[in-house]
Amino acid sequence: MKITSTKFIKGLVSDDEILADGVPQIAFVGRSNVGKSSLINTLTKSSASRTSSFPGRTQEINIFLVKNDLNDSFYFVDLPGYGFARSSGLGREKIGELIDSYLFNSIYTQKKVVMIIDATVGMTEKDILMFNELINHQKNFIIVANKIDKLTQSEYHKQMTELKKMAGDIYPIIPFSNKTKKGLEALIDEIFK
Ligand code: GTP
Ligand code: MG
């Protein structure tokens, strides 16, 4: 499976009719700065999504129209990160509400939710809350352990063992790096499965 085109459609700060138009949605969720927007760029081989070395870059729900080589359309939904205290833009509370209302308090369903964690940090308390909510709401989700380029072999094995212990065999865990592109094919396969 290949992604052949990507186009930014719009940024949402509240509910929007685009979410009800029937195009299957693939949502990217995770803490601030884990690399959600970078991941969308890697997947789409584009620079469609804005990234930054400072947490709190994405402040809206950004919708990208993505087409694959079978000419199927999808929305990639780039969510703002949770767990970062902002000094400007929408406050942490508002961002949290925006994420929750889209994922958990709406009629919308996602073909897949991609939960991204920072492999150099592991699952934080906030990640565990999100993980449990995704399970409670029976979301079809996978976990991406990002930034593995920053880990030594032994750190990598330790982290993957921890994650597997936690997520069991039920949820696929994909080790990934936006820097080296490791995991790219496995991730594309999982997303479009
Ligand atoms: P918010 O929009 O603030 O929630 O952040 P985000 O999750 O969209 O993160 P973003 O993609 O903006 O990336 C944050 C920082 O992490 C940037 O400096 C990226 O270059 C860096 N980064 C992302 N992925 C990787 C990776 O796989 N390896 C390394 N070394 N750095 C990465
Ligand atoms: Mg972002």
PDB file of N, CA and C and ligand atoms in Angstrom, residues 31-38 51-58 80-81 146-147 149-150 177-179, ligand 1:
ATOM      1  N   ARG A  31       1.161  12.445  23.686  1.00  0.00           N
ATOM      2  CA  ARG A  31       1.613  13.617  24.428  1.00  0.00           C
ATOM      3  C   ARG A  31       2.235  14.638  23.487  1.00  0.00           C
ATOM      4  N   SER A  32       2.302  15.850  23.971  1.00  0.00           N
ATOM      5  CA  SER A  32       2.947  16.914  23.220  1.00  0.00           C
ATOM      6  C   SER A  32       4.390  16.532  22.931  1.00  0.00           C
ATOM      7  N   ASN A  33       4.822  16.796  21.710  1.00  0.00           N
ATOM      8  CA  ASN A  33       6.233  16.621  21.353  1.00  0.00           C
ATOM      9  C   ASN A  33       6.687  15.174  21.114  1.00  0.00           C
ATOM     10  N   VAL A  34       5.753  14.215  21.104  1.00  0.00           N
ATOM     11  CA  VAL A  34       6.182  12.828  20.861  1.00  0.00           C
ATOM     12  C   VAL A  34       6.465  12.565  19.386  1.00  0.00           C
ATOM     13  N   GLY A  35       5.967  13.468  18.531  1.00  0.00           N
ATOM     14  CA  GLY A  35       6.252  13.296  17.100  1.00  0.00           C
ATOM     15  C   GLY A  35       5.048  12.910  16.248  1.00  0.00           C
ATOM     16  N   LYS A  36       3.857  13.350  16.649  1.00  0.00           N
ATOM     17  CA  LYS A  36       2.645  13.024  15.876  1.00  0.00           C
ATOM     18  C   LYS A  36       2.675  13.665  14.492  1.00  0.00           C
ATOM     19  N   SER A  37       2.985  14.961  14.479  1.00  0.00           N
ATOM     20  CA  SER A  37       2.986  15.669  13.191  1.00  0.00           C
ATOM     21  C   SER A  37       4.126  15.167  12.306  1.00  0.00           C
ATOM     22  N   SER A  38       5.274  14.896  12.918  1.00  0.00           N
ATOM     23  CA  SER A  38       6.399  14.327  12.159  1.00  0.00           C
ATOM     24  C   SER A  38       6.009  12.988  11.547  1.00  0.00           C
ATOM     25  N   THR A  51       5.717  20.886  12.339  1.00  0.00           N
ATOM     26  CA  THR A  51       6.347  20.267  13.504  1.00  0.00           C
ATOM     27  C   THR A  51       7.211  21.313  14.192  1.00  0.00           C
ATOM     28  N   SER A  52       7.635  21.004  15.398  1.00  0.00           N
ATOM     29  CA  SER A  52       8.485  21.945  16.110  1.00  0.00           C
ATOM     30  C   SER A  52       9.219  21.253  17.236  1.00  0.00           C
ATOM     31  N   SER A  53      10.378  21.780  17.590  1.00  0.00           N
ATOM     32  CA  SER A  53      11.109  21.182  18.707  1.00  0.00           C
ATOM     33  C   SER A  53      10.500  21.613  20.038  1.00  0.00           C
ATOM     34  N   PHE A  54       9.589  22.577  20.011  1.00  0.00           N
ATOM     35  CA  PHE A  54       8.911  22.991  21.243  1.00  0.00           C
ATOM     36  C   PHE A  54       7.563  22.293  21.355  1.00  0.00           C
ATOM     37  N   PRO A  55       7.238  21.778  22.551  1.00  0.00           N
ATOM     38  CA  PRO A  55       5.936  21.136  22.706  1.00  0.00           C
ATOM     39  C   PRO A  55       4.796  22.135  22.512  1.00  0.00           C
ATOM     40  N   GLY A  56       3.663  21.644  22.087  1.00  0.00           N
ATOM     41  CA  GLY A  56       2.496  22.505  21.946  1.00  0.00           C
ATOM     42  C   GLY A  56       2.359  23.134  20.587  1.00  0.00           C
ATOM     43  N   ARG A  57       3.049  22.569  19.611  1.00  0.00           N
ATOM     44  CA  ARG A  57       3.008  23.115  18.253  1.00  0.00           C
ATOM     45  C   ARG A  57       1.579  23.033  17.683  1.00  0.00           C
ATOM     46  N   THR A  58       1.004  21.837  17.681  1.00  0.00           N
ATOM     47  CA  THR A  58      -0.330  21.660  17.094  1.00  0.00           C
ATOM     48  C   THR A  58      -1.386  22.071  18.115  1.00  0.00           C
ATOM     49  N   PRO A  80      -3.857  17.793  18.685  1.00  0.00           N
ATOM     50  CA  PRO A  80      -2.889  18.474  19.547  1.00  0.00           C
ATOM     51  C   PRO A  80      -2.416  17.475  20.616  1.00  0.00           C
ATOM     52  N   GLY A  81      -1.257  17.737  21.166  1.00  0.00           N
ATOM     53  CA  GLY A  81      -0.737  16.834  22.190  1.00  0.00           C
ATOM     54  C   GLY A  81      -1.375  17.091  23.539  1.00  0.00           C
ATOM     55  N   ASN A 146       7.849   5.772  19.350  1.00  0.00           N
ATOM     56  CA  ASN A 146       8.624   6.642  18.449  1.00  0.00           C
ATOM     57  C   ASN A 146       9.985   7.038  19.035  1.00  0.00           C
ATOM     58  N   LYS A 147      10.831   7.542  18.183  1.00  0.00           N
ATOM     59  CA  LYS A 147      12.173   8.055  18.524  1.00  0.00           C
ATOM     60  C   LYS A 147      13.132   6.943  18.954  1.00  0.00           C
ATOM     61  N   ASP A 149      15.498   5.840  17.424  1.00  0.00           N
ATOM     62  CA  ASP A 149      16.875   6.172  17.013  1.00  0.00           C
ATOM     63  C   ASP A 149      17.690   6.699  18.176  1.00  0.00           C
ATOM     64  N   LYS A 150      16.995   7.162  19.227  1.00  0.00           N
ATOM     65  CA  LYS A 150      17.714   7.737  20.376  1.00  0.00           C
ATOM     66  C   LYS A 150      18.107   6.685  21.414  1.00  0.00           C
ATOM     67  N   SER A 177      10.908   5.218  14.007  1.00  0.00           N
ATOM     68  CA  SER A 177      11.725   6.429  14.055  1.00  0.00           C
ATOM     69  C   SER A 177      11.448   7.286  12.831  1.00  0.00           C
ATOM     70  N   ASN A 178      11.131   8.532  13.081  1.00  0.00           N
ATOM     71  CA  ASN A 178      10.964   9.469  11.975  1.00  0.00           C
ATOM     72  C   ASN A 178      12.298   9.817  11.344  1.00  0.00           C
ATOM     73  N   LYS A 179      13.343   9.616  12.147  1.00  0.00           N
ATOM     74  CA  LYS A 179      14.671   9.973  11.672  1.00  0.00           C
ATOM     75  C   LYS A 179      15.202   8.919  10.701  1.00  0.00           C
TER      76      LYS A 179
HETATM   77  P1  GTP B   1       2.667  18.745  19.396  1.00  0.00           P
HETATM   78  O1  GTP B   1       2.086  19.229  18.110  1.00  0.00           O
HETATM   79  O2  GTP B   1       3.291  19.810  20.226  1.00  0.00           O
HETATM   80  O3  GTP B   1       1.726  17.890  20.178  1.00  0.00           O
HETATM   81  O4  GTP B   1       3.941  17.796  19.027  1.00  0.00           O
HETATM   82  P2  GTP B   1       4.024  16.570  18.010  1.00  0.00           P
HETATM   83  O5  GTP B   1       3.708  15.304  18.724  1.00  0.00           O
HETATM   84  O6  GTP B   1       3.254  16.838  16.759  1.00  0.00           O
HETATM   85  O7  GTP B   1       5.593  16.526  17.713  1.00  0.00           O
HETATM   86  P3  GTP B   1       6.406  17.013  16.419  1.00  0.00           P
HETATM   87  O8  GTP B   1       6.125  16.108  15.266  1.00  0.00           O
HETATM   88  O9  GTP B   1       6.206  18.464  16.232  1.00  0.00           O
HETATM   89  O10 GTP B   1       7.899  16.676  16.877  1.00  0.00           O
HETATM   90  C1  GTP B   1       8.452  17.172  18.073  1.00  0.00           C
HETATM   91  C2  GTP B   1       9.972  17.105  18.017  1.00  0.00           C
HETATM   92  O11 GTP B   1      10.421  15.752  18.042  1.00  0.00           O
HETATM   93  C3  GTP B   1      10.590  17.716  16.749  1.00  0.00           C
HETATM   94  O12 GTP B   1      11.762  18.402  17.123  1.00  0.00           O
HETATM   95  C4  GTP B   1      10.902  16.501  15.887  1.00  0.00           C
HETATM   96  O13 GTP B   1      11.954  16.733  14.983  1.00  0.00           O
HETATM   97  C5  GTP B   1      11.287  15.475  16.943  1.00  0.00           C
HETATM   98  N1  GTP B   1      11.067  14.087  16.498  1.00  0.00           N
HETATM   99  C6  GTP B   1       9.905  13.563  16.021  1.00  0.00           C
HETATM  100  N2  GTP B   1      10.043  12.266  15.718  1.00  0.00           N
HETATM  101  C7  GTP B   1      11.339  11.947  15.993  1.00  0.00           C
HETATM  102  C8  GTP B   1      12.104  10.731  15.890  1.00  0.00           C
HETATM  103  O14 GTP B   1      11.641   9.662  15.483  1.00  0.00           O
HETATM  104  N3  GTP B   1      13.422  10.801  16.309  1.00  0.00           N
HETATM  105  C9  GTP B   1      13.983  11.946  16.776  1.00  0.00           C
HETATM  106  N4  GTP B   1      15.273  11.903  17.165  1.00  0.00           N
HETATM  107  N5  GTP B   1      13.293  13.104  16.886  1.00  0.00           N
HETATM  108  C10 GTP B   1      11.996  13.106  16.500  1.00  0.00           C
END
